[in-house]
Coordinates of C-alpha atoms in Angstrom, one line a residue:
X1 CA 196.3 174.7 30.2
X2 CA 194.2 175.9 27.3
X3 CA 197.2 176.1 24.9
X4 CA 198.3 172.5 25.9
X5 CA 194.8 171.2 25.5
X6 CA 194.6 172.8 22.0
X7 CA 197.9 171.1 21.1
X8 CA 196.6 167.7 22.4
X9 CA 193.3 168.1 20.4
X10 CA 194.8 168.9 17.0
X11 CA 197.6 166.4 17.3
X12 CA 195.3 163.5 18.3
X13 CA 192.7 164.7 15.7
X14 CA 195.4 164.6 12.9
X15 CA 196.4 161.1 13.9
X16 CA 192.8 159.8 13.8
X17 CA 192.1 161.6 10.5
X18 CA 195.2 160.1 8.8
X19 CA 194.4 156.6 10.0
X20 CA 190.7 157.0 9.1
X21 CA 191.4 158.3 5.6
X22 CA 193.8 155.5 5.0
X23 CA 191.2 152.9 6.0
X24 CA 188.5 154.6 4.0
X25 CA 190.3 155.5 0.8
X26 CA 193.1 153.0 0.5
X27 CA 192.1 149.9 2.4
X28 CA 188.4 150.6 2.0
X29 CA 187.5 148.8 5.2
X30 CA 184.3 150.0 6.8
X31 CA 182.2 149.2 9.8
X32 CA 178.5 148.6 9.0
X33 CA 177.2 150.9 11.8
X34 CA 179.4 153.7 10.4
X35 CA 178.1 153.3 6.9
X36 CA 174.5 153.1 8.1
X37 CA 174.9 156.6 9.7
X38 CA 176.4 157.9 6.5
X39 CA 173.4 156.5 4.7
X40 CA 171.1 158.2 7.2
X41 CA 172.8 161.6 6.8
X42 CA 172.6 161.3 3.0
X43 CA 168.9 160.5 3.2
X44 CA 168.3 163.8 5.1
X45 CA 169.7 166.0 2.3
X46 CA 170.3 164.1 -0.9
X47 CA 167.6 161.4 -1.2
X48 CA 164.7 161.9 -3.6
X49 CA 162.6 162.9 -0.6
X50 CA 164.9 164.9 1.7
X51 CA 163.6 165.7 5.2
X52 CA 165.1 165.7 8.7
X53 CA 163.0 162.8 10.0
X54 CA 164.8 160.6 7.4
X55 CA 167.6 160.4 9.9
X56 CA 165.7 157.6 11.6
X57 CA 164.7 156.8 15.2
X58 CA 166.1 153.3 15.7
X59 CA 169.4 154.6 16.9
X60 CA 170.0 157.9 18.7
X61 CA 170.8 160.7 16.2
X62 CA 174.1 162.4 17.1
X63 CA 176.4 160.4 15.0
X64 CA 174.4 160.9 11.8
X65 CA 173.3 164.5 12.7
X66 CA 176.8 165.8 12.9
X67 CA 177.5 164.4 9.4
X68 CA 174.5 166.2 7.8
X69 CA 176.4 169.5 7.1
X70 CA 179.4 167.6 5.7
X71 CA 177.0 165.4 3.6
X72 CA 175.7 168.6 2.0
X73 CA 179.1 169.1 0.5
X74 CA 179.0 165.7 -1.2
X75 CA 176.6 167.1 -3.8
X76 CA 179.8 168.6 -5.2
X77 CA 182.3 166.1 -3.8
X78 CA 180.6 162.7 -3.9
X79 CA 183.6 160.9 -2.5
X80 CA 182.9 162.5 0.9
X81 CA 180.0 160.2 1.6
X82 CA 180.7 157.6 -1.0
X83 CA 183.9 156.6 0.8
X84 CA 182.5 157.4 4.3
X85 CA 184.9 160.4 4.7
X86 CA 182.1 162.3 6.5
X87 CA 182.1 159.6 9.2
X88 CA 185.9 160.0 9.7
X89 CA 185.5 163.7 9.9
X90 CA 182.9 163.2 12.6
X91 CA 184.7 160.7 14.8
X92 CA 188.2 162.1 14.8
X93 CA 187.4 165.4 16.5
X94 CA 185.2 163.7 19.1
X95 CA 187.9 161.1 20.1
X96 CA 190.5 163.9 20.1
X97 CA 188.1 165.7 22.5
X98 CA 188.1 162.6 24.8
X99 CA 191.9 162.7 24.9
X100 CA 191.7 166.4 25.9
X101 CA 189.4 165.5 28.8
X102 CA 191.8 162.9 30.0
X103 CA 194.6 165.4 29.8
X104 CA 192.6 167.9 31.8
X105 CA 191.7 165.4 34.4
X106 CA 195.4 164.8 35.0
X107 CA 196.1 168.6 35.0
X108 CA 193.3 169.2 37.5
X109 CA 194.9 166.6 39.7
X110 CA 198.1 168.6 39.8
X111 CA 200.2 165.8 38.4
X112 CA 203.8 166.3 37.3
X113 CA 204.1 167.2 33.7
X114 CA 205.9 164.0 32.7
X115 CA 203.0 162.0 34.2
X116 CA 200.3 164.2 32.6
X117 CA 201.8 163.7 29.1
X118 CA 202.4 160.0 29.6
X119 CA 198.8 159.3 30.6
X120 CA 197.5 161.5 27.7
X121 CA 199.7 159.9 25.1
X122 CA 199.0 156.3 26.2
X123 CA 195.3 156.9 26.2
X124 CA 195.3 158.8 22.8
X125 CA 197.4 156.1 21.2
X126 CA 195.7 153.1 22.6
X127 CA 194.9 151.0 19.5
X128 CA 191.2 150.7 20.3
X129 CA 191.0 154.5 20.8
X130 CA 192.9 155.1 17.5
X131 CA 190.6 152.7 15.6
X132 CA 187.4 154.1 16.9
X133 CA 188.6 157.6 16.5
X134 CA 189.2 156.8 12.8
X135 CA 186.2 154.6 11.7
X136 CA 183.2 156.9 12.2
X137 CA 181.4 154.8 14.8
X138 CA 179.4 156.2 17.7
X139 CA 182.1 155.2 20.3
X140 CA 184.0 158.4 19.6
X141 CA 181.2 160.9 20.6
X142 CA 180.1 158.6 23.4
X143 CA 183.5 158.4 25.0
X144 CA 184.0 162.2 24.6
X145 CA 180.8 162.9 26.4
X146 CA 181.5 160.4 29.2
X147 CA 185.1 161.7 29.8
X148 CA 183.6 165.2 29.9
X149 CA 181.0 164.2 32.4
X150 CA 183.6 162.3 34.5
X151 CA 185.9 165.3 34.6
X152 CA 183.2 167.7 35.7
X153 CA 181.9 165.3 38.3
X154 CA 185.5 164.8 39.7
X155 CA 185.8 168.6 39.9
X156 CA 182.4 168.9 41.6
X157 CA 183.5 166.5 44.3
X158 CA 186.1 169.1 45.4
X159 CA 184.5 172.4 44.4
X160 CA 180.8 171.7 45.0
X161 CA 180.3 174.2 42.2
X162 CA 176.8 174.0 40.6
X163 CA 178.4 174.9 37.2
X164 CA 180.4 171.7 37.2
X165 CA 177.3 169.6 38.1
X166 CA 175.3 171.3 35.4
X167 CA 177.9 170.7 32.7
X168 CA 178.1 167.0 33.8
X169 CA 174.4 166.7 33.2
X170 CA 174.7 168.3 29.7
X171 CA 177.6 165.9 28.9
X172 CA 175.3 162.9 29.9
X173 CA 172.6 164.2 27.6
X174 CA 175.1 164.4 24.8
X175 CA 176.2 160.8 25.6
X176 CA 172.6 159.6 25.3
X177 CA 172.3 161.2 21.9
X178 CA 175.3 159.1 20.9
X179 CA 174.4 155.7 22.5
X180 CA 171.5 154.3 24.6
X181 CA 174.0 153.1 27.2
X182 CA 174.1 156.6 28.6
X183 CA 170.8 155.9 30.4
X184 CA 172.6 153.5 32.7
X185 CA 175.2 156.1 33.4
X186 CA 172.6 158.7 34.0
X187 CA 170.8 156.6 36.6
X188 CA 174.1 155.7 38.4
X189 CA 175.3 159.3 38.4
X190 CA 172.0 160.6 39.7
X191 CA 172.0 158.1 42.6
X192 CA 175.7 158.9 43.3
X193 CA 175.1 162.7 43.4
X194 CA 172.0 162.3 45.6
X195 CA 173.8 160.1 48.1
X196 CA 176.9 162.2 48.3
X197 CA 175.0 165.4 48.8
X198 CA 172.9 163.7 51.5
X199 CA 176.0 162.5 53.2
X200 CA 177.6 165.9 53.2
X201 CA 174.4 167.6 54.3
X202 CA 174.0 165.3 57.3
X203 CA 177.7 165.8 58.2
X204 CA 178.0 169.6 57.8
X205 CA 174.3 170.8 57.9
X206 CA 172.3 168.5 60.2
X207 CA 168.6 168.9 59.8
X208 CA 168.7 170.0 56.1
X209 CA 166.9 166.7 55.1
X210 CA 166.8 165.3 51.6
X211 CA 165.9 168.6 49.8
X212 CA 169.5 169.6 48.8
X213 CA 170.2 166.0 47.6
X214 CA 167.0 165.9 45.5
X215 CA 167.7 169.3 44.0
X216 CA 171.2 168.4 42.9
X217 CA 170.1 165.0 41.6
X218 CA 167.4 166.8 39.5
X219 CA 170.0 169.2 38.2
X220 CA 172.3 166.5 36.9
X221 CA 169.6 164.3 35.6
X222 CA 167.4 167.0 33.9
X223 CA 169.4 167.4 30.6
X224 CA 169.4 163.6 30.0
X225 CA 165.8 163.3 30.9
X226 CA 164.9 166.1 28.5
X227 CA 167.0 164.6 25.7
X228 CA 165.3 161.2 26.2
X229 CA 161.8 162.6 26.3
X230 CA 162.3 164.8 23.3
X231 CA 163.7 161.9 21.2
X232 CA 161.1 159.3 22.1
X233 CA 158.2 161.8 21.7
X234 CA 159.5 162.8 18.3
X235 CA 159.9 159.2 17.4
X236 CA 156.3 158.5 18.3
X237 CA 155.0 161.5 16.4
X238 CA 156.9 160.5 13.3
X239 CA 156.8 156.7 13.3
X240 CA 154.2 155.8 15.9
X241 CA 156.8 153.9 18.0
X242 CA 158.2 155.2 21.3
X243 CA 161.3 153.0 21.4
X244 CA 162.0 151.8 17.9
X245 CA 165.3 150.3 19.1
X246 CA 163.2 147.6 20.8
X247 CA 160.0 147.5 18.9
X248 CA 160.9 148.2 15.3
X249 CA 161.7 145.5 12.7
X250 CA 164.9 147.3 12.2
X251 CA 165.8 147.6 15.9
X252 CA 168.5 145.9 17.9
X253 CA 166.1 143.3 19.4
X254 CA 165.0 142.3 15.9
X255 CA 168.5 142.2 14.6
X256 CA 169.6 139.9 17.5
X257 CA 166.6 137.5 16.8
X258 CA 167.2 137.5 13.0
X259 CA 170.9 137.0 13.1
X260 CA 171.0 134.5 16.1
X261 CA 173.4 136.8 18.0
X262 CA 173.6 137.3 21.7
X263 CA 174.6 134.8 24.3
X264 CA 172.9 131.9 26.2
X265 CA 173.8 133.5 29.5
X266 CA 175.3 131.8 32.5
X267 CA 178.9 131.8 33.8
X268 CA 180.2 131.7 30.2
X269 CA 178.7 135.1 29.4
X270 CA 180.0 136.6 32.6
X271 CA 183.5 135.2 32.0
X272 CA 183.5 136.6 28.5
X273 CA 182.5 140.1 29.7
X274 CA 185.3 140.0 32.3
X275 CA 187.8 138.9 29.7
X276 CA 186.8 141.7 27.4
X277 CA 187.1 144.3 30.2
X278 CA 190.5 142.9 31.3
X279 CA 192.1 142.9 27.8
X280 CA 191.1 146.6 27.4
X281 CA 192.2 147.5 31.0
X282 CA 194.7 144.9 32.0
X283 CA 195.9 146.7 35.1
X284 CA 192.4 147.1 36.5
X285 CA 192.5 144.1 38.8
X286 CA 195.7 145.4 40.3
X287 CA 194.6 149.0 40.5
X288 CA 191.2 148.4 42.3
X289 CA 192.7 147.6 45.8
X290 CA 195.5 150.2 45.5
X291 CA 193.1 153.0 44.4
X292 CA 190.6 152.0 47.2
X293 CA 193.3 152.1 49.9
X294 CA 194.7 155.4 48.8
X295 CA 191.3 157.0 48.5
X296 CA 190.4 155.8 52.1
X297 CA 193.7 157.2 53.5
X298 CA 193.2 160.5 51.8
X299 CA 189.5 160.8 52.4
X300 CA 189.3 161.2 48.6
X301 CA 185.9 160.6 47.0
X302 CA 187.1 161.4 43.5
X303 CA 188.0 157.8 42.5
X304 CA 184.3 156.9 42.9
X305 CA 183.4 159.1 39.9
X306 CA 185.2 157.0 37.2
X307 CA 183.8 153.8 38.8
X308 CA 180.3 155.2 38.6
X309 CA 180.5 156.7 35.1
X310 CA 182.6 154.1 33.3
X311 CA 181.7 151.2 35.5
X312 CA 178.0 151.7 34.8
X313 CA 178.7 151.2 31.1
X314 CA 180.7 148.1 31.7
X315 CA 178.1 146.7 34.1
X316 CA 175.3 147.4 31.6
X317 CA 177.3 145.7 28.8
X318 CA 177.9 142.7 30.9
X319 CA 174.3 142.4 32.1
X320 CA 173.0 142.9 28.6
X321 CA 175.2 140.2 27.1
X322 CA 174.4 137.8 29.9
X323 CA 170.7 138.3 29.2
X324 CA 171.3 137.8 25.4
X325 CA 170.4 141.4 24.5
X326 CA 173.7 142.4 22.8
X327 CA 176.4 140.9 20.5
X328 CA 179.8 139.8 21.8
X329 CA 181.7 142.9 20.6
X330 CA 184.8 144.2 22.2
X331 CA 183.8 147.8 21.6
X332 CA 181.0 147.5 24.1
X333 CA 183.7 147.4 26.8
X334 CA 185.8 150.3 25.5
X335 CA 185.0 152.3 28.7
X336 CA 187.6 150.1 30.5
X337 CA 190.3 152.3 28.7
X338 CA 189.3 155.7 30.2
X339 CA 188.5 154.0 33.5
X340 CA 192.1 152.7 33.7
X341 CA 193.5 156.0 32.6
X342 CA 191.6 158.1 35.2
X343 CA 192.4 155.7 38.0
X344 CA 196.1 155.8 37.1
X345 CA 195.8 159.6 37.4
X346 CA 194.2 159.3 40.8
X347 CA 197.1 157.2 42.1
X348 CA 199.0 160.5 42.2
X349 CA 198.3 162.8 45.2
X350 CA 196.0 165.8 44.7
X351 CA 198.1 169.0 44.5
X352 CA 197.2 172.7 44.0
X353 CA 193.9 174.4 44.0
X354 CA 191.0 174.0 41.6
X355 CA 189.5 177.2 40.4
X356 CA 185.7 177.4 40.5
X357 CA 183.2 180.0 39.4
X358 CA 181.2 179.6 42.6
X359 CA 182.4 177.1 45.2
X360 CA 179.6 175.4 47.0
X361 CA 179.0 175.2 50.8
X362 CA 180.5 171.7 50.8
X363 CA 183.7 172.5 48.9
X364 CA 186.5 170.3 50.1
X365 CA 190.0 171.8 50.5
X366 CA 192.8 169.8 48.8
X367 CA 195.1 168.6 51.4
X368 CA 198.7 167.7 50.4
X369 CA 199.5 164.0 50.6
X370 CA 203.0 162.8 49.9
X371 CA 201.9 159.3 49.3
X372 CA 201.3 158.2 45.7
X373 CA 202.0 155.5 43.2
X374 CA 202.2 157.5 40.0
X375 CA 205.3 155.9 38.6
X376 CA 203.8 152.4 39.1
X377 CA 200.6 153.6 37.5
X378 CA 202.5 154.9 34.5
X379 CA 204.3 151.6 34.0
X380 CA 201.0 149.6 34.2
X381 CA 199.3 152.0 31.8
X382 CA 202.1 151.7 29.2
X383 CA 202.2 147.9 29.6
X384 CA 198.5 147.7 28.8
X385 CA 199.0 148.8 25.2
X386 CA 200.5 145.6 23.9
X387 CA 197.9 143.5 25.7
X388 CA 195.1 145.4 24.0
X389 CA 196.8 145.3 20.6
X390 CA 197.2 141.5 20.8
X391 CA 193.6 141.0 21.9
X392 CA 192.4 143.0 19.0
X393 CA 193.8 140.4 16.7
X394 CA 192.0 137.5 18.4
X395 CA 188.9 136.2 16.5
X396 CA 187.4 135.1 19.9
X397 CA 187.9 138.3 21.8
X398 CA 187.6 140.8 19.0
X399 CA 185.1 139.8 16.3
X400 CA 185.0 143.2 14.6
X401 CA 188.7 144.1 14.8
X402 CA 190.7 140.9 14.3
X403 CA 190.6 141.2 10.5
X404 CA 192.9 144.3 10.8
X405 CA 195.7 141.7 11.0
X406 CA 195.5 141.2 7.3
X407 CA 196.0 144.9 6.7
X408 CA 198.8 145.5 9.2
X409 CA 200.6 142.2 8.6
X410 CA 199.6 141.1 5.1
X411 CA 200.4 137.5 4.1
X412 CA 198.8 136.6 0.8
X413 CA 200.4 133.2 0.8
X414 CA 198.7 132.1 4.0
X415 CA 195.9 129.7 3.0
X416 CA 194.4 129.2 6.5
X417 CA 190.7 129.4 7.0
X418 CA 191.1 132.2 9.5
X419 CA 193.1 134.4 7.1
X420 CA 190.5 133.8 4.4
X421 CA 187.7 134.8 6.7
X422 CA 189.7 138.0 7.7
X423 CA 190.1 138.9 4.0
X424 CA 186.3 138.5 3.5
X425 CA 185.7 140.8 6.5
X426 CA 188.0 143.4 5.0
X427 CA 186.1 143.0 1.8
X428 CA 182.7 143.7 3.5
X429 CA 180.6 146.2 1.5
X430 CA 183.0 146.0 -1.5
X431 CA 180.2 144.2 -3.4
X432 CA 177.7 146.8 -2.5
X433 CA 180.1 149.5 -3.8
X434 CA 180.3 147.7 -7.1
X435 CA 176.5 147.5 -7.3
X436 CA 176.2 151.2 -6.7
X437 CA 178.8 151.9 -9.4
X438 CA 177.0 149.6 -11.8
X439 CA 173.6 151.3 -11.3
X440 CA 175.2 154.8 -11.4
X441 CA 176.7 153.9 -14.8
X442 CA 173.2 152.9 -16.1
X443 CA 172.2 156.6 -15.8
X444 CA 168.7 155.7 -14.5
X445 CA 166.1 158.4 -13.8
X446 CA 165.3 159.5 -10.2
X447 CA 163.1 157.0 -8.3
X448 CA 163.7 154.1 -10.6
X449 CA 165.3 151.6 -8.2
X450 CA 163.4 150.2 -5.2
X451 CA 165.5 149.0 -2.2
X452 CA 165.3 148.6 1.5
X453 CA 168.2 149.8 3.6
X454 CA 168.4 146.8 5.9
X455 CA 171.4 145.7 3.8
X456 CA 171.1 148.4 1.2
X457 CA 172.5 151.2 3.4
X458 CA 176.0 150.4 2.0
X459 CA 174.7 150.8 -1.6
X460 CA 173.0 154.1 -0.7
X461 CA 176.0 155.5 1.0
X462 CA 178.3 154.5 -1.9
X463 CA 176.2 155.7 -4.9
X464 CA 176.9 159.1 -6.5
X465 CA 173.2 159.3 -7.6
X466 CA 171.2 158.8 -4.3
X467 CA 168.0 160.2 -5.9
X468 CA 167.9 157.1 -8.1
X469 CA 166.7 155.0 -5.1
X470 CA 163.4 154.7 -3.4
X471 CA 164.1 153.8 0.3
X472 CA 162.0 153.4 3.4
X473 CA 162.6 157.0 4.6
X474 CA 160.8 158.3 1.6
X475 CA 157.2 159.3 2.5
X476 CA 155.8 157.4 -0.5
X477 CA 157.8 154.3 0.0
X478 CA 154.8 152.1 0.9
X479 CA 152.8 153.3 -2.0
X480 CA 155.7 152.6 -4.4
X481 CA 156.3 149.2 -2.8
X482 CA 152.7 148.2 -3.4
X483 CA 152.6 149.3 -7.1
X484 CA 156.2 149.4 -8.3
X485 CA 155.4 149.4 -12.0
X486 CA 152.8 152.1 -11.9
X487 CA 155.2 154.2 -9.7
X488 CA 158.0 154.3 -12.3
X489 CA 160.2 151.6 -10.7
X490 CA 162.4 149.9 -13.2
X491 CA 164.5 147.7 -10.9
X492 CA 164.2 146.1 -7.5
X493 CA 167.2 145.1 -5.4
X494 CA 166.6 142.0 -3.3
X495 CA 168.3 139.8 -0.7
X496 CA 167.4 136.3 0.5
X497 CA 164.4 136.1 2.7
X498 CA 166.3 134.7 5.7
X499 CA 168.1 136.0 8.7
X500 CA 168.1 139.8 8.7
X501 CA 166.6 139.6 5.2
X502 CA 163.2 138.7 6.8
X503 CA 162.9 142.3 8.0
X504 CA 163.6 143.7 4.5
X505 CA 160.4 145.5 3.4
X506 CA 160.6 144.1 -0.1
X507 CA 160.7 140.6 1.2
X508 CA 157.8 141.3 3.6
X509 CA 155.7 142.6 0.8
X510 CA 156.8 140.0 -1.7
X511 CA 158.1 136.9 0.3
X512 CA 159.1 135.0 -2.8
X513 CA 160.6 137.8 -4.9
X514 CA 164.2 136.7 -4.4
X515 CA 163.4 133.2 -5.7
X516 CA 160.7 133.8 -8.3
X517 CA 160.3 137.5 -9.0
X518 CA 156.8 137.2 -7.4
X519 CA 155.2 137.7 -10.9
X520 CA 156.2 141.4 -10.8
X521 CA 159.8 141.3 -12.1
X522 CA 162.3 139.1 -13.9
X523 CA 165.8 138.4 -12.9
X524 CA 168.3 140.8 -14.5
X525 CA 171.5 140.1 -12.5
X526 CA 172.7 138.0 -9.7
X527 CA 175.6 139.3 -7.6
X528 CA 177.5 136.9 -5.3
X529 CA 178.9 138.8 -2.2
X530 CA 182.6 138.9 -1.5
X531 CA 182.1 140.2 2.1
X532 CA 181.7 138.1 5.2
X533 CA 178.2 137.8 6.6
X534 CA 176.8 139.7 3.7
X535 CA 174.0 138.4 1.5
X536 CA 174.1 137.6 -2.2
X537 CA 172.1 140.2 -4.2
X538 CA 169.7 139.9 -7.0
X539 CA 168.6 142.7 -9.3
X540 CA 165.2 142.3 -10.8
X541 CA 163.8 144.2 -13.7
X542 CA 160.2 145.2 -13.1
X543 CA 157.6 144.0 -15.6
X544 CA 155.7 146.8 -17.3
X545 CA 152.1 146.0 -16.7
X546 CA 151.0 148.5 -19.3
X547 CA 152.9 146.7 -22.0
X548 CA 151.3 143.9 -24.1
X549 CA 154.2 141.6 -23.3
X550 CA 153.1 141.6 -19.7
X551 CA 149.5 140.5 -20.3
X552 CA 148.9 137.0 -19.0
X553 CA 146.6 134.9 -21.1
X554 CA 143.3 133.7 -19.4

């Protein structure tokens, strides 16, 4: 199985790398969250004030942290980070790892080879999986960690091996370092493990009480709890905020308020979440009763695992959107894809023996069961691909991906408003790239351009001279912001003081600078933005207060 897993990994990784490099270097289409992680990784090594804490504490660090070693090479090969290649090199192996875990789940089940390869190929080539394996977003490491946790928990249901349970806990900790959603999964898994162990203890070891259940629950929850405590305590020590995601002016709560995102709740929000889940897992409504009946007949608890692991993410996404805490993004429901794949695998009967390092006292022998619906599951899984592909082109269902239609099916003669909006989405961050190139060509000294990274992250990730910029992660940023002229600042980049621009540190310090220069700078250049939902920029030249020209008459 190891040789086949290696083949799956490298084949899938190559596919995601090719697609990612095409998007980054040829199409030059980037996701904002991906570029922001590239910017964070650059600030750790290549800013004018390099230090590890510059990676930031608003979002969990794994996506940016993995890119830090790759970013170090961009000192010699600037294009690695300037074109977000480091992000592609991060996400492709993680998503390939998720495909390997799905492959191994099917192999552990003892499925026929044709079925194993069908499930593996359909999962790995799902258009959402390909796209998020290629674009450098946090979905790739998150899905890998969840699929790893699901596989180990599925094995543990049969082996009762403490090693499987411990590895599942480590996988959940890794998932948390990729996305906050893992906290919901961790809670659900902890409860599931405790209840299952308690049930088995009462059945096979009456009088044992809750102690075995509590011990196993602690074992699976401890790595996640440690990761959470370490991250929030470090955040408090560095920034003074425990949960910057919710309290910082740069956090998700602030972004929602500033941009007017989220939902108004009610049945509409629930219907939207259900629609997003169904277009990513079209066969789920049909599979739920079939899987439930087969699991009951076989006395098989394994199908509960994907429901707990992936269902917790889907439930959390639906609840968060209904309460107006998240944006209506299709990717928040991407766990429907591995949920569908694993349930299709579990339509097949369990065959063979699972090897375990140390089977526990409640190990369950695998009984042969001739019943199964593997061919039906394979057909349903294959038929799900076109449904997801079509949904990704819908502006209503897929706000972030629908613009790919202009890349895959170009039609420059189409004057429709939708097509024009899609072209602007594809052009997002192209203006910021031109600004970076313009400032690089000026050959400015280090620390001469002041900029916040609320929107400026795309400029900082594209520049070949990151030391030119003074950004919020620099330890002297506040001092420089208060006295730009005396600190050697020659230019200030600004955005309108509205929407997300209200959280921009430059706007908070100088509320009228975008309109008037706030008596500290004069307008040098105005740059209209070609990208959708991106602000127009203004470049101000700082007045030299030591120069006679800057003296104001009494």
